[in-house]
Coordinates of C-alpha atoms and ligand atoms in Angstrom, one line a residue:
M275 CA -40.8 42.0 -22.7
K276 CA -40.4 39.4 -25.3
K277 CA -36.8 38.3 -25.1
I278 CA -34.7 37.5 -21.8
G279 CA -31.1 36.3 -21.5
V280 CA -29.7 34.0 -18.7
F281 CA -26.3 33.5 -17.8
T282 CA -24.3 31.6 -14.6
H283 CA -21.2 33.2 -13.7
G284 CA -18.4 32.7 -11.4
A285 CA -18.0 29.6 -9.4
D286 CA -20.7 26.9 -9.9
A287 CA -23.4 26.2 -7.1
S288 CA -25.7 23.1 -6.7
G289 CA -29.2 24.6 -7.7
M290 CA -27.9 26.6 -10.7
N291 CA -30.0 24.5 -12.8
A292 CA -33.0 24.4 -11.0
A293 CA -32.9 28.3 -11.4
L294 CA -32.7 27.9 -14.9
R295 CA -35.2 25.5 -15.1
S296 CA -37.5 27.5 -13.4
I297 CA -36.7 30.9 -15.4
Y298 CA -37.4 28.8 -18.7
R299 CA -40.8 27.6 -17.2
I300 CA -42.1 31.2 -15.9
C301 CA -40.8 32.8 -19.4
H302 CA -42.8 30.1 -21.1
S303 CA -45.9 30.8 -19.3
H304 CA -45.7 34.5 -20.1
H305 CA -44.8 33.9 -23.8
I306 CA -41.2 35.1 -23.6
E307 CA -38.3 33.7 -25.5
L308 CA -35.4 32.6 -22.9
I309 CA -31.9 32.8 -24.6
G310 CA -29.1 31.1 -22.7
I311 CA -25.7 32.9 -22.7
R312 CA -23.0 30.2 -22.3
R313 CA -20.0 30.3 -20.3
G314 CA -21.0 33.4 -17.9
L315 CA -19.4 36.8 -19.2
A316 CA -17.3 35.3 -21.5
G317 CA -20.1 34.2 -23.7
L318 CA -21.9 37.4 -23.1
T319 CA -18.8 39.1 -24.9
E320 CA -18.6 36.4 -27.8
A321 CA -22.5 36.3 -28.2
D322 CA -22.4 32.7 -27.6
F323 CA -26.2 32.4 -27.2
V324 CA -28.3 29.3 -27.2
P325 CA -32.1 29.7 -27.3
F326 CA -33.9 27.8 -24.2
D327 CA -36.2 24.8 -25.1
R328 CA -37.8 22.3 -23.1
S329 CA -35.5 19.7 -23.5
M330 CA -32.4 21.9 -22.5
T331 CA -34.2 22.2 -18.9
S332 CA -35.7 18.5 -18.4
N333 CA -33.8 16.2 -16.2
I334 CA -31.8 19.1 -14.7
I335 CA -33.4 20.0 -11.3
N336 CA -31.5 17.3 -9.8
R337 CA -28.1 18.2 -11.0
G338 CA -25.2 20.0 -9.8
G339 CA -23.1 22.4 -11.6
T340 CA -24.6 24.4 -14.6
V341 CA -26.0 23.4 -18.1
L342 CA -24.8 26.9 -19.2
H343 CA -21.4 26.4 -17.9
T344 CA -19.8 29.5 -16.3
S345 CA -16.4 31.3 -16.5
H346 CA -14.3 33.8 -14.2
F347 CA -14.0 36.5 -17.0
L348 CA -11.9 39.1 -15.5
E349 CA -11.6 41.0 -18.7
F350 CA -14.9 42.3 -18.1
E351 CA -13.5 44.7 -15.8
N352 CA -12.3 46.3 -18.9
G353 CA -15.0 49.0 -20.3
D354 CA -14.5 47.9 -24.1
M355 CA -15.8 44.2 -23.2
R356 CA -18.8 45.6 -21.5
H357 CA -19.6 47.9 -24.7
K358 CA -19.2 44.7 -26.5
A359 CA -21.6 42.7 -24.5
V360 CA -24.3 45.5 -25.0
V361 CA -23.9 45.4 -28.8
N362 CA -24.6 41.7 -28.5
L363 CA -27.5 41.9 -26.3
E364 CA -28.9 44.7 -28.6
H365 CA -28.2 42.5 -31.7
A366 CA -29.9 39.5 -30.3
G367 CA -32.9 41.5 -29.2
I368 CA -32.6 40.7 -25.8
E369 CA -34.6 43.2 -23.4
G370 CA -33.5 42.1 -20.1
V371 CA -30.8 39.9 -18.4
I372 CA -30.8 37.6 -15.6
G373 CA -27.3 36.8 -14.0
I374 CA -27.0 33.9 -11.4
G375 CA -23.5 33.9 -9.3
D376 CA -21.5 35.7 -6.7
A377 CA -20.7 39.0 -5.8
T378 CA -19.0 39.7 -9.1
T379 CA -21.8 38.6 -10.9
M380 CA -23.9 41.2 -9.2
K381 CA -21.2 43.8 -9.8
V382 CA -21.3 43.3 -13.5
L383 CA -25.0 43.3 -13.8
S384 CA -24.9 46.7 -11.7
Q385 CA -22.4 48.1 -14.3
L386 CA -24.7 47.1 -17.3
A387 CA -27.5 48.7 -15.8
R388 CA -25.8 52.1 -14.8
E389 CA -23.5 52.6 -17.6
H390 CA -25.9 51.1 -20.6
S391 CA -29.3 51.0 -19.0
V392 CA -29.5 47.2 -19.4
K393 CA -32.5 45.7 -17.5
T394 CA -30.8 43.5 -15.0
V395 CA -31.8 41.3 -12.4
G396 CA -29.4 39.0 -10.1
I397 CA -30.2 35.8 -8.4
P398 CA -27.7 34.9 -5.6
A399 CA -26.0 31.7 -5.9
T400 CA -22.6 30.8 -4.1
I401 CA -21.7 28.2 -1.7
D402 CA -20.2 31.2 0.3
N403 CA -23.5 32.5 1.5
D404 CA -21.6 35.8 1.3
L405 CA -24.3 38.1 -0.5
Y406 CA -26.0 40.8 1.4
G407 CA -29.7 40.8 0.4
S408 CA -30.5 37.1 0.9
D409 CA -30.5 34.9 4.0
Y410 CA -29.3 32.1 1.8
T411 CA -27.6 31.9 -1.7
I412 CA -28.5 28.8 -3.8
G413 CA -25.8 26.1 -3.3
F414 CA -25.1 26.8 0.5
D415 CA -27.3 24.4 1.7
T416 CA -26.2 21.5 -0.5
A417 CA -22.5 22.4 0.4
I418 CA -23.1 22.3 4.2
N419 CA -24.8 19.1 3.9
T420 CA -22.1 17.6 1.8
A421 CA -19.4 18.9 4.1
T422 CA -21.2 17.5 7.1
E423 CA -21.5 14.2 5.6
A424 CA -17.9 13.9 4.8
I425 CA -16.7 15.1 8.2
D426 CA -19.2 12.3 9.9
R427 CA -17.3 10.0 8.2
I428 CA -13.9 11.5 9.2
R429 CA -15.3 11.5 12.9
D430 CA -16.1 7.6 12.8
T431 CA -12.1 7.4 12.2
A432 CA -11.0 9.9 14.4
D433 CA -13.2 9.0 17.3
S434 CA -11.6 5.4 17.2
S435 CA -8.0 6.2 16.9
D436 CA -8.4 9.3 19.4
K437 CA -6.7 11.5 16.7
V438 CA -6.8 15.1 16.2
Y439 CA -8.3 16.3 12.8
A440 CA -8.1 19.8 11.2
I441 CA -10.8 19.8 8.3
E442 CA -10.8 22.6 5.9
V443 CA -13.8 24.0 4.4
M444 CA -14.3 26.4 1.6
G445 CA -16.3 29.7 2.4
S446 CA -13.8 32.5 0.7
E447 CA -13.5 35.0 3.4
S448 CA -16.6 34.4 5.0
G449 CA -17.4 32.2 7.9
F450 CA -20.9 31.0 7.2
L451 CA -19.8 27.6 5.7
A452 CA -17.6 26.7 8.5
T453 CA -19.8 27.6 11.3
Y454 CA -23.0 25.7 10.0
V455 CA -20.9 22.8 9.5
G456 CA -19.0 23.1 12.9
I457 CA -22.3 23.3 14.4
A458 CA -23.8 20.3 12.5
C459 CA -20.9 18.0 12.9
G460 CA -20.2 18.8 16.6
A461 CA -16.8 20.3 16.1
D462 CA -14.7 20.6 19.1
Y463 CA -13.5 23.8 17.7
I464 CA -14.3 26.1 14.8
A465 CA -11.9 28.7 13.2
I466 CA -13.3 31.3 10.9
P467 CA -12.2 34.5 9.3
E468 CA -14.4 36.7 11.6
T469 CA -12.9 35.7 14.8
L470 CA -9.3 35.1 16.3
T471 CA -7.9 32.0 17.0
N472 CA -5.4 31.8 19.7
V473 CA -3.2 28.9 19.0
H474 CA -1.9 28.3 22.7
D475 CA -5.3 28.1 23.8
L476 CA -6.6 25.7 21.3
F477 CA -3.4 23.6 22.1
H478 CA -4.7 23.3 25.8
K479 CA -8.2 22.6 24.9
I480 CA -6.7 19.7 22.6
S481 CA -4.4 18.4 25.4
H482 CA -7.1 19.0 28.1
A483 CA -9.6 16.8 25.9
N484 CA -7.1 14.0 25.6
R485 CA -9.5 12.1 22.9
R486 CA -10.7 12.8 19.2
F487 CA -10.6 16.5 18.6
I488 CA -12.1 18.0 15.5
I489 CA -11.2 21.4 14.2
V490 CA -13.3 22.9 11.6
I491 CA -11.5 25.6 10.0
G492 CA -12.9 28.0 7.1
E493 CA -11.1 29.6 4.1
G494 CA -9.6 32.9 4.9
D495 CA -8.9 32.2 8.6
E496 CA -6.0 34.2 9.7
V497 CA -4.2 31.0 10.9
G498 CA -4.1 29.9 7.1
G499 CA -5.6 26.7 6.3
A500 CA -5.9 23.2 7.9
Q501 CA -2.1 22.4 6.8
E502 CA -0.9 25.7 8.1
L503 CA -2.5 25.1 11.3
A504 CA -1.2 21.5 11.6
N505 CA 2.5 22.8 11.0
L506 CA 2.1 25.2 13.5
M507 CA 0.9 22.7 16.2
K508 CA 3.9 20.5 15.3
E509 CA 6.6 23.1 15.4
A510 CA 5.4 24.7 18.7
Y511 CA 3.9 21.8 20.6
N512 CA 5.1 18.7 18.6
L513 CA 1.7 17.7 18.3
D514 CA 0.4 15.6 15.3
I515 CA -2.9 16.7 13.4
R516 CA -4.3 14.9 10.6
V517 CA -5.5 17.2 7.8
A518 CA -8.4 17.0 5.5
V519 CA -9.5 19.5 2.9
L520 CA -12.9 18.9 1.5
G521 CA -12.2 21.1 -1.4
H522 CA -14.3 21.2 -4.6
M523 CA -16.4 18.1 -3.4
Q524 CA -18.5 20.8 -1.4
R525 CA -19.7 22.5 -4.7
G526 CA -20.9 19.8 -6.8
G527 CA -23.4 17.0 -6.3
T528 CA -27.0 16.6 -6.4
P529 CA -28.9 20.0 -4.8
T530 CA -30.8 19.6 -1.7
V531 CA -34.7 20.1 -1.7
R532 CA -33.9 23.3 0.1
D533 CA -31.6 24.7 -2.7
R534 CA -34.0 23.4 -5.4
V535 CA -37.0 25.2 -3.9
L536 CA -34.8 28.4 -3.1
A537 CA -33.6 28.5 -7.0
S538 CA -37.4 27.8 -8.2
R539 CA -38.6 30.6 -6.2
L540 CA -36.0 33.0 -7.1
G541 CA -36.0 32.1 -10.5
Q542 CA -39.8 33.2 -10.7
A543 CA -39.2 36.5 -8.7
A544 CA -36.1 37.2 -11.4
V545 CA -38.8 37.1 -14.2
D546 CA -41.6 38.5 -12.4
A547 CA -39.2 41.4 -11.5
L548 CA -38.2 42.4 -15.1
L549 CA -41.8 42.0 -16.2
S550 CA -42.9 44.7 -13.5
G551 CA -40.1 47.1 -15.0
A552 CA -37.7 46.6 -12.2
S553 CA -33.8 46.5 -13.0
N554 CA -30.4 46.7 -11.2
I555 CA -31.7 44.7 -8.2
M556 CA -31.2 41.0 -6.9
V557 CA -33.9 39.0 -5.5
G558 CA -33.4 37.1 -2.4
E559 CA -35.2 35.4 0.4
T560 CA -35.3 37.0 3.8
N561 CA -37.0 35.8 6.7
G562 CA -39.1 33.4 4.2
E563 CA -40.2 36.3 2.0
I564 CA -39.0 37.2 -1.2
H565 CA -37.3 40.8 -1.4
Q566 CA -35.4 43.1 -4.1
T567 CA -32.3 44.8 -2.9
P568 CA -30.3 47.1 -5.3
L569 CA -27.5 45.3 -6.9
Q570 CA -25.0 47.9 -5.6
M571 CA -25.9 47.0 -1.7
T572 CA -25.6 43.0 -2.4
F573 CA -21.7 43.4 -2.7
E574 CA -20.9 46.7 -1.2
R575 CA -22.4 45.6 2.4
R576 CA -20.9 43.1 4.3
K577 CA -23.3 40.2 5.3
A578 CA -22.3 39.8 8.8
L579 CA -22.6 36.0 10.7
N580 CA -25.2 36.5 13.1
E581 CA -23.1 37.2 16.6
Q582 CA -25.4 34.8 18.8
F583 CA -24.7 32.0 16.2
V584 CA -21.0 32.6 16.4
R585 CA -21.1 32.5 20.4
L586 CA -23.2 29.0 19.9
A587 CA -20.3 27.6 17.9
E588 CA -17.9 28.7 20.5
M589 CA -20.0 27.3 23.4
L590 CA -20.8 24.1 21.7
G591 CA -17.2 23.4 21.0
Ligands
F6P286 O1 -16.8 31.0 -4.1 C1 -17.0 29.7 -4.1 C2 -15.7 29.2 -3.8 O2 -15.9 27.6 -3.8 C3 -14.8 29.4 -2.6 O3 -15.6 29.0 -1.4 C4 -13.7 29.2 -2.9 O4 -12.7 30.1 -2.2 C5 -13.6 29.6 -4.3 O5 -14.7 29.4 -5.0 C6 -12.7 28.6 -4.9 O6 -12.8 29.0 -6.4 P1 -11.8 28.2 -7.8 O7 -12.7 26.9 -7.6 O8 -11.7 28.8 -8.8 O9 -10.4 27.8 -7.0

């Protein structure tokens, strides 16, 4: 293999740049040319290609976001768009493609491999940590550390004023982020999509505590977001709850050591996989080891939160 293409797609995640740097350096050591595909799938269909050189990857290991930029290019669902992408790849002489991103990214890579025999490898990167086939996804560790630090600050003020706070974290339909952050910041209650929240019981817990009370609520919880929970409590019990929505601050910022190392390992594993002839797979880390998982499994299977972990979060609350 002489030429590999790489893109980042979907929501950005801290550590994507570290993965790009790793891929470039591993390619370079094998005398393979690396072509950056800008703006994810949008750039793939428009042949927005840029050859990587050393300057593009210097000083990026410590930067959040992605130097290649990204997009949510929903038009790629259209078969004609995928055909266009394949023509562009052939025209540029790109023999293998590495996609870094979320479940949609894995789905697209799988389609390109199955429908057009493009050699594809995925690298999991999302703050949601919701991809089957890797214990951790790039960006998750940075996001939980950022959110925990923010909540520590809120805790100081909540503690001083004995107020009740509902703090909403991201996570899409999955409670990984909320559970890790909730445990780490010593939340009094953690609401996640995987479990039901009994609002009446929660009100009694808050009343019984009679002091500062911190609720961490994950996106996708059936109650709705932090504001919806606060409205409900006001209406039903005339209870005042302060609301903080952490939002996109969780996605940016300097990647943690864990994310940089994971990204560097997975970058190497992705190039090695392509060179060994593997395709239609995602590289991931399970129990500290690098594994390959068929792409289709990564988005069709649900990565479940460990039950013991959920129970621990309940017991500590
Ligand atoms: O998938 C990452 C994520 O940050 C989710 O946690 C969140 O639901 C979503 O992206 C937000 O997407 P956008 O930035 O497009 O609003």
